[in-house]
Coordinates of C-alpha atoms in Angstrom, one line a residue:
D280 CA -68.9 170.2 80.5
N281 CA -65.7 168.8 81.5
V282 CA -65.2 165.4 80.2
V283 CA -63.4 163.3 83.0
F284 CA -61.5 160.1 82.1
P285 CA -61.3 157.3 85.1
A286 CA -58.2 156.8 86.4
S287 CA -57.2 153.6 85.0
T288 CA -57.7 155.3 81.4
C289 CA -55.3 157.8 82.3
A290 CA -53.1 155.7 83.8
R291 CA -53.1 153.6 79.6
I292 CA -52.1 156.4 77.7
P293 CA -49.4 157.6 78.4
I294 CA -48.5 153.4 78.3
V295 CA -50.0 152.9 75.2
I296 CA -48.5 156.5 73.0
C297 CA -45.1 155.0 74.5
L298 CA -45.4 152.1 72.9
I299 CA -47.1 154.0 69.2
I300 CA -43.5 155.4 70.0
S301 CA -41.5 153.0 70.1
F302 CA -43.0 151.0 67.3
L303 CA -42.5 153.6 64.7
T304 CA -39.4 154.7 65.8
V305 CA -38.1 150.7 65.4
F306 CA -39.9 150.7 62.0
Y307 CA -37.6 154.0 61.4
F308 CA -34.4 152.5 62.1
F309 CA -35.0 148.9 60.8
C310 CA -35.8 151.3 57.7
L311 CA -32.3 152.9 58.4
L312 CA -30.2 149.8 59.4
F313 CA -31.2 148.3 55.7
F314 CA -30.2 151.0 54.0
L315 CA -27.2 151.2 55.5
S316 CA -26.7 147.6 55.1
F317 CA -27.4 148.3 51.8
V318 CA -25.0 150.7 50.8
F319 CA -21.8 149.2 52.7
S320 CA -22.8 145.9 51.3
L321 CA -22.9 147.6 47.7
L322 CA -19.5 148.7 48.9
H323 CA -17.6 146.0 50.2
I324 CA -18.5 143.8 47.2
F325 CA -17.4 146.8 44.7
T326 CA -14.4 147.6 46.9
D327 CA -12.8 146.7 49.6
F328 CA -13.8 148.8 52.3
P329 CA -14.6 146.9 55.2
L330 CA -18.4 146.1 56.7
I331 CA -17.7 147.5 60.4
I332 CA -20.9 149.1 61.3
C333 CA -23.3 146.0 60.0
R334 CA -20.5 143.9 60.7
Y335 CA -20.4 144.4 64.4
Q336 CA -24.0 144.0 66.3
S337 CA -23.0 145.8 69.2
L338 CA -21.9 149.4 67.6
L339 CA -25.2 150.1 66.5
P340 CA -27.0 149.5 70.1
L341 CA -23.7 151.6 71.2
L342 CA -24.6 154.5 69.4
I343 CA -28.7 154.5 70.9
S344 CA -27.6 153.7 74.3
I345 CA -25.4 157.0 74.8
L346 CA -28.8 159.1 73.2
F347 CA -30.6 157.7 75.8
Y348 CA -28.3 157.6 78.5
D349 CA -29.5 160.7 80.0
I350 CA -33.2 160.7 79.6
V351 CA -32.8 157.7 80.9
I352 CA -30.9 158.1 83.7
I353 CA -32.3 161.9 84.9
Q354 CA -36.2 160.9 84.3
H355 CA -36.0 157.8 86.1
N356 CA -39.0 157.2 84.0
L357 CA -40.5 153.3 83.0
Y358 CA -41.9 154.4 79.9
F359 CA -38.4 155.3 79.0
V360 CA -36.6 152.8 79.6
L361 CA -39.4 150.4 78.3
F362 CA -39.2 152.4 74.9
F363 CA -35.2 152.1 75.3
E364 CA -35.3 148.1 75.9
I365 CA -37.1 147.7 73.1
L366 CA -35.7 149.5 70.6
Q367 CA -32.2 147.8 71.6
F368 CA -33.3 144.3 71.5
T369 CA -35.1 145.4 68.0
I370 CA -32.2 146.8 66.3
V371 CA -29.5 143.6 67.7
F372 CA -32.0 141.1 66.2
F373 CA -33.2 142.9 63.4
R374 CA -29.2 144.2 62.3
K375 CA -28.5 140.6 61.2
I376 CA -31.5 139.5 59.2
C377 CA -31.1 143.5 57.6
L378 CA -27.6 142.7 56.2
T379 CA -28.3 139.4 54.3
I380 CA -31.4 140.7 53.0
S381 CA -29.1 143.7 51.7
E382 CA -26.3 141.5 50.5
D383 CA -28.6 138.4 49.7
I384 CA -30.5 141.3 47.1
L385 CA -27.2 142.8 45.6
K386 CA -25.3 139.4 44.8
K387 CA -28.6 139.0 42.5
I388 CA -28.9 142.1 40.7
I389 CA -25.0 141.8 40.3
N390 CA -25.1 138.0 39.0
K391 CA -27.9 138.6 36.2
R392 CA -25.9 141.6 34.8
G393 CA -23.0 139.8 35.3
I394 CA -20.9 142.3 36.9
V395 CA -17.6 140.9 37.5
M396 CA -17.6 139.6 41.0
K397 CA -14.0 138.9 43.1
P398 CA -13.0 136.3 45.2
I399 CA -13.6 137.2 49.1
K400 CA -10.5 134.4 49.6
E401 CA -7.3 132.7 47.6
G402 CA -5.8 130.2 48.5
K403 CA -2.8 128.8 46.5
V404 CA -4.4 127.3 43.7
R405 CA -8.2 127.8 44.5
E406 CA -10.4 130.7 44.6
I407 CA -13.8 130.8 46.5
Y408 CA -16.6 133.2 45.6
D409 CA -19.2 133.6 48.1
N410 CA -22.9 133.5 46.7
G411 CA -25.1 134.3 49.6
D412 CA -26.3 131.1 51.4
S413 CA -23.4 129.3 48.8
L414 CA -19.7 129.0 48.0
I415 CA -18.3 128.9 44.2
M416 CA -15.0 127.5 44.1
V417 CA -12.7 127.5 41.6
A418 CA -9.4 125.4 40.5
T419 CA -7.1 127.1 39.3
D420 CA -4.0 126.0 36.3
R421 CA -1.9 127.8 39.0
I422 CA 0.7 125.2 40.5
S423 CA 2.1 124.7 44.2
C424 CA 4.9 123.2 45.4
F425 CA 6.4 123.3 49.4
D426 CA 3.8 125.5 50.3
V427 CA 5.2 128.3 47.3
I428 CA 2.9 129.3 43.9
L429 CA 5.4 128.0 40.9
K430 CA 5.3 131.3 38.0
N431 CA 3.8 128.6 35.5
V432 CA 0.5 127.7 35.2
V433 CA -0.8 124.3 34.1
S434 CA -3.7 124.1 32.0
K435 CA -6.6 121.6 32.7
K436 CA -4.7 121.2 35.8
G437 CA -7.7 122.6 38.0
T438 CA -10.4 120.6 35.6
V439 CA -8.7 117.5 36.8
L440 CA -8.7 118.7 40.6
T441 CA -12.7 119.7 40.5
Q442 CA -13.8 116.4 38.6
M443 CA -11.2 114.1 40.8
S444 CA -12.7 115.5 43.7
K445 CA -16.1 115.2 42.7
F446 CA -15.8 111.8 42.4
W447 CA -14.3 110.9 45.0
F448 CA -17.4 112.7 47.3
D449 CA -19.5 111.0 45.1
L450 CA -18.5 107.4 46.4
T451 CA -17.4 108.9 49.6
K452 CA -20.8 109.7 50.6
D453 CA -21.7 106.7 52.7
I454 CA -19.3 107.1 54.8
L455 CA -19.2 111.3 55.1
P456 CA -21.5 113.9 53.6
N457 CA -19.7 116.6 51.9
H458 CA -19.7 120.1 50.9
M459 CA -20.7 120.1 46.9
I460 CA -23.8 121.0 45.3
S461 CA -22.6 121.3 41.7
T462 CA -20.1 121.5 39.1
D463 CA -22.4 122.5 36.6
V464 CA -21.4 126.3 35.7
K465 CA -25.9 126.0 34.8
D466 CA -26.7 126.2 38.8
M467 CA -24.0 128.7 38.7
P468 CA -24.3 132.8 38.1
E469 CA -24.4 134.1 34.9
F470 CA -20.6 135.3 35.9
F471 CA -19.6 132.0 36.4
Q472 CA -21.5 130.5 33.0
K473 CA -18.4 131.0 30.9
P474 CA -15.3 128.2 29.5
E475 CA -12.7 129.8 31.7
Y476 CA -14.9 128.1 34.3
D477 CA -16.0 125.4 33.2
G478 CA -15.4 122.2 34.6
N479 CA -12.7 123.5 37.0
S480 CA -15.8 125.3 39.1
M481 CA -18.0 123.7 42.0
M482 CA -20.8 125.0 44.0
C483 CA -20.1 124.1 47.6
K484 CA -21.5 124.4 51.1
K485 CA -21.1 127.0 53.4
L486 CA -19.0 125.5 56.6
E487 CA -16.8 126.3 59.7
M488 CA -13.5 125.0 58.8
L489 CA -11.8 123.2 61.1
P490 CA -7.7 124.5 61.6
I491 CA -6.4 120.9 61.4
E492 CA -4.8 119.4 58.1
C493 CA -6.1 115.6 58.6
I494 CA -2.8 114.1 56.9
V495 CA -3.2 110.0 56.5
R496 CA 0.4 107.9 55.2
G497 CA -0.5 104.3 53.9
Y498 CA 3.3 103.8 52.8
I499 CA 6.7 105.7 54.1
T500 CA 7.9 107.9 51.8
G501 CA 8.7 111.3 51.4
S502 CA 9.8 113.9 54.7
G503 CA 7.5 110.1 56.7
W504 CA 11.1 108.8 55.3
K505 CA 13.6 110.9 56.1
S506 CA 12.0 111.0 59.6
Y507 CA 12.2 107.3 60.0
K508 CA 15.3 106.9 58.9
E509 CA 16.7 109.8 61.5
N510 CA 14.5 108.5 65.1
G511 CA 12.3 105.8 63.9
T512 CA 8.9 107.1 64.0
V513 CA 7.4 109.2 61.4
C514 CA 5.8 112.9 63.5
G515 CA 6.0 111.3 67.2
I516 CA 4.6 107.1 66.2
K517 CA 6.8 104.8 66.4
L518 CA 6.9 102.2 63.6
P519 CA 8.4 98.9 63.5
E520 CA 11.8 98.2 62.4
G521 CA 13.4 97.4 58.9
L522 CA 11.2 99.1 56.7
K523 CA 12.4 100.4 53.4
E524 CA 11.1 103.3 51.6
S525 CA 7.9 102.9 49.9
D526 CA 7.6 100.2 52.4
K527 CA 3.6 99.6 52.9
L528 CA 3.3 100.5 56.8
P529 CA 1.2 98.0 58.8
E530 CA -1.9 99.9 58.8
P531 CA -2.8 103.7 58.1
I532 CA -1.6 106.2 60.5
Y533 CA -2.7 109.8 61.1
T534 CA -0.5 112.7 61.3
P535 CA -2.0 115.5 61.5
S536 CA -1.3 120.1 60.6
T537 CA -1.6 122.9 61.4
K538 CA -3.2 124.8 58.6
A539 CA -0.4 127.2 56.9
E540 CA -1.2 131.0 55.6
I541 CA 0.5 131.9 52.1
G542 CA 3.7 131.6 52.2
D543 CA 4.6 129.5 55.3
H544 CA 4.8 126.1 55.8
D545 CA 2.4 123.8 57.7
E546 CA 3.4 122.1 61.2
N547 CA 2.9 118.4 61.6
I548 CA 1.6 118.3 65.5
S549 CA 0.9 115.3 67.7
Y550 CA -3.2 113.5 68.2
E551 CA -2.3 115.4 71.6
Q552 CA -1.5 118.3 70.4
S553 CA -4.1 119.0 68.2
I554 CA -7.1 118.2 70.8
A555 CA -4.9 121.5 72.3
H556 CA -5.7 123.0 68.5
L557 CA -8.8 122.5 68.2
E558 CA -10.4 123.1 72.0
K559 CA -8.9 126.8 71.3
Y560 CA -10.9 127.5 68.6
F561 CA -13.9 125.0 70.0
P562 CA -14.2 125.3 73.9
G563 CA -15.1 122.1 75.0
K564 CA -15.0 119.9 71.1
G565 CA -11.1 119.5 71.4
E566 CA -11.1 115.8 71.9
E567 CA -14.3 114.8 70.1
Y568 CA -13.3 116.4 67.2
A569 CA -10.5 115.5 67.0
A570 CA -10.8 111.9 66.8
K571 CA -14.0 112.0 64.8
L572 CA -11.1 113.9 62.3
R573 CA -9.3 111.0 62.6
D574 CA -11.5 108.0 62.7
C575 CA -13.2 110.0 59.4
T576 CA -9.8 110.3 58.0
I577 CA -8.7 106.9 58.6
A578 CA -12.3 105.2 57.5
L579 CA -11.7 107.7 53.9
Y580 CA -8.5 106.4 53.6
K581 CA -8.8 102.3 53.4
K582 CA -12.1 103.2 51.0
C583 CA -10.3 104.6 49.0
A584 CA -7.1 103.1 48.8
D585 CA -8.4 99.9 48.3
Y586 CA -10.5 101.4 45.3
A587 CA -7.5 102.5 43.7
L588 CA -5.3 99.9 44.2
S589 CA -7.9 98.4 41.8
R590 CA -7.8 100.3 39.3
G591 CA -3.6 100.1 39.3
I592 CA -2.8 102.8 41.3
I593 CA -1.6 103.3 44.9
I594 CA -2.7 106.0 47.7
A595 CA 0.8 106.7 49.4
D596 CA -0.6 109.2 51.3
T597 CA -3.7 112.3 51.2
K598 CA -5.2 115.3 52.7
F599 CA -8.3 115.8 54.0
E600 CA -10.1 119.0 55.2
F601 CA -12.9 119.4 57.4
G602 CA -15.8 121.3 57.9
L603 CA -19.2 121.5 60.5
D604 CA -22.4 122.8 59.1
E605 CA -25.1 125.0 59.5
N606 CA -25.6 122.1 62.6
G607 CA -23.6 120.8 63.6
N608 CA -22.6 118.0 61.2
M609 CA -18.9 117.2 60.1
V610 CA -18.1 117.9 56.4
I611 CA -15.9 117.1 53.7
G612 CA -15.0 120.3 52.6
D613 CA -12.3 121.5 50.6
E614 CA -11.0 119.3 47.7
M615 CA -10.5 115.2 48.2
L616 CA -7.5 113.1 46.6
T617 CA -6.4 115.2 44.1
P618 CA -2.8 114.7 42.5
D619 CA -2.6 118.5 45.0
S620 CA -2.8 116.6 48.2
S621 CA -2.2 113.5 46.9
R622 CA 0.7 111.0 46.6
F623 CA -0.4 108.3 43.4
W624 CA 2.2 105.4 42.6
P625 CA 1.4 103.1 39.8
V626 CA 0.5 99.6 41.0
E627 CA 2.6 98.4 37.8
G628 CA 6.6 98.4 38.7
Y629 CA 6.1 99.2 42.2
E630 CA 9.1 97.7 44.1
P631 CA 10.0 99.1 47.9
G632 CA 13.2 99.9 48.0
H633 CA 13.9 103.3 46.4
G634 CA 11.2 106.1 45.5
Q635 CA 8.4 105.6 43.2
P636 CA 7.3 107.0 40.0
S637 CA 4.0 109.3 41.2
F638 CA 1.6 110.5 38.8
D639 CA 1.1 113.6 41.0
K640 CA 3.0 116.8 41.5
Q641 CA 5.6 115.4 42.3
F642 CA 7.4 115.4 39.1
A643 CA 7.5 119.0 39.6
R644 CA 8.5 118.8 43.0
D645 CA 11.6 116.0 42.3
W646 CA 13.1 118.8 39.2
L647 CA 13.2 121.9 42.2
T648 CA 14.6 119.9 44.2
S649 CA 17.7 118.6 41.7
H650 CA 17.4 121.9 40.4
P651 CA 18.1 125.1 43.7
D652 CA 18.4 127.5 41.2
N653 CA 15.0 127.3 39.9
D654 CA 13.3 130.8 40.5
W655 CA 10.1 128.7 41.6
T656 CA 9.4 127.9 37.2
L657 CA 9.7 124.9 35.3
P658 CA 10.6 124.4 32.3
D659 CA 7.6 123.8 29.4
D660 CA 8.3 119.7 28.9
V661 CA 8.2 119.2 32.4
V662 CA 4.6 121.5 33.4
Q663 CA 3.3 119.1 30.1
K664 CA 4.8 116.2 31.4
T665 CA 2.9 116.9 34.9
I666 CA -0.2 117.8 33.4
D667 CA 0.0 114.2 31.5
K668 CA 0.4 112.5 34.6
Y669 CA -2.5 114.4 36.1
L670 CA -5.1 113.5 32.9
Q671 CA -2.8 109.8 32.8
C672 CA -4.2 109.5 36.8
Y673 CA -7.8 110.8 36.2
K674 CA -8.7 108.6 33.4
M675 CA -7.5 105.5 35.7
I676 CA -8.8 106.5 38.1
T677 CA -12.9 107.1 37.0
G678 CA -12.3 105.2 33.7
E679 CA -13.1 108.1 32.0
E680 CA -11.3 110.6 28.9
L681 CA -11.2 114.5 30.4
A682 CA -13.7 116.2 28.0

């Protein structure tokens, strides 16, 4: 009366059972991963709790490996090995998905309810907020000189920086794409739809930033002039003899530097050193990226300098920053040709042989230099003159009054 199954059927039963158990266990761990990711994302957003468990993809598979190690080794059973491999692969694969989904859900809840958002990074002047698949970059009214944040704030300065960057981004998108998505706070989370963020905020694409400050000099001034007087070079580049202070160079020169943390100073490096520096971060790509950074920097400068000259402004020098988008394409990031990142002179009255009046924060730099006991604080009249210079520069370049 006993039912006898064929041998082939009996052989399949353990495999089917193993696959069912594997599926149920994988589903269980997927739910667990999602829950853990959600909890740790919540802790991270409202506190400074690090996302250690969620960020390191090897941690959970390692724990599973320890749990199943004895079983796999002792049993030497194909089904246990299969089960273990499926589970481990699935956890690694779904870890990133769980983390991304949970963070996005939390951010949407937070944004809709107007809960306070914390910047994920604060620079000398800018604050950067994570907005899921984009970033919100806020230009504050802080002012920095000689890589030090001053104790003053300069009203409307952040708006000038953001709106001027927008103008240049729009003007140069035929040369290279940029990271700007929108400067309209209506396109941003509710948290930013307040007067203090209107005009000085920019929604941007997420980029992998390249660790080089791309400086281009069209005129000899500042530290370049000091170096030229000493040895006839600027950042190791030999220049023609007989140049005077503020002279226009025969051709713009590219003088890269490394990026410094807050409180540190950027370090000037040669083009060859920039190749080696990039190679450390992007093996096999150092020379390619260095060449593209140099060529794009000079191309952008030439177009913008020609335009500015037609508007009555000389761009003596400036810096750009670049990053890679999700497809590995080079994109302009950060700010672009603002009074904080550039040296602007009026065409009217330009005369080589001495320093030039400036539309940028050189006015503040000059005052600090002439007052060594300044305690990194500007007097009110210098602050007012500084913002007047910023607003005048914006109007000359764009042809519009800043609202």
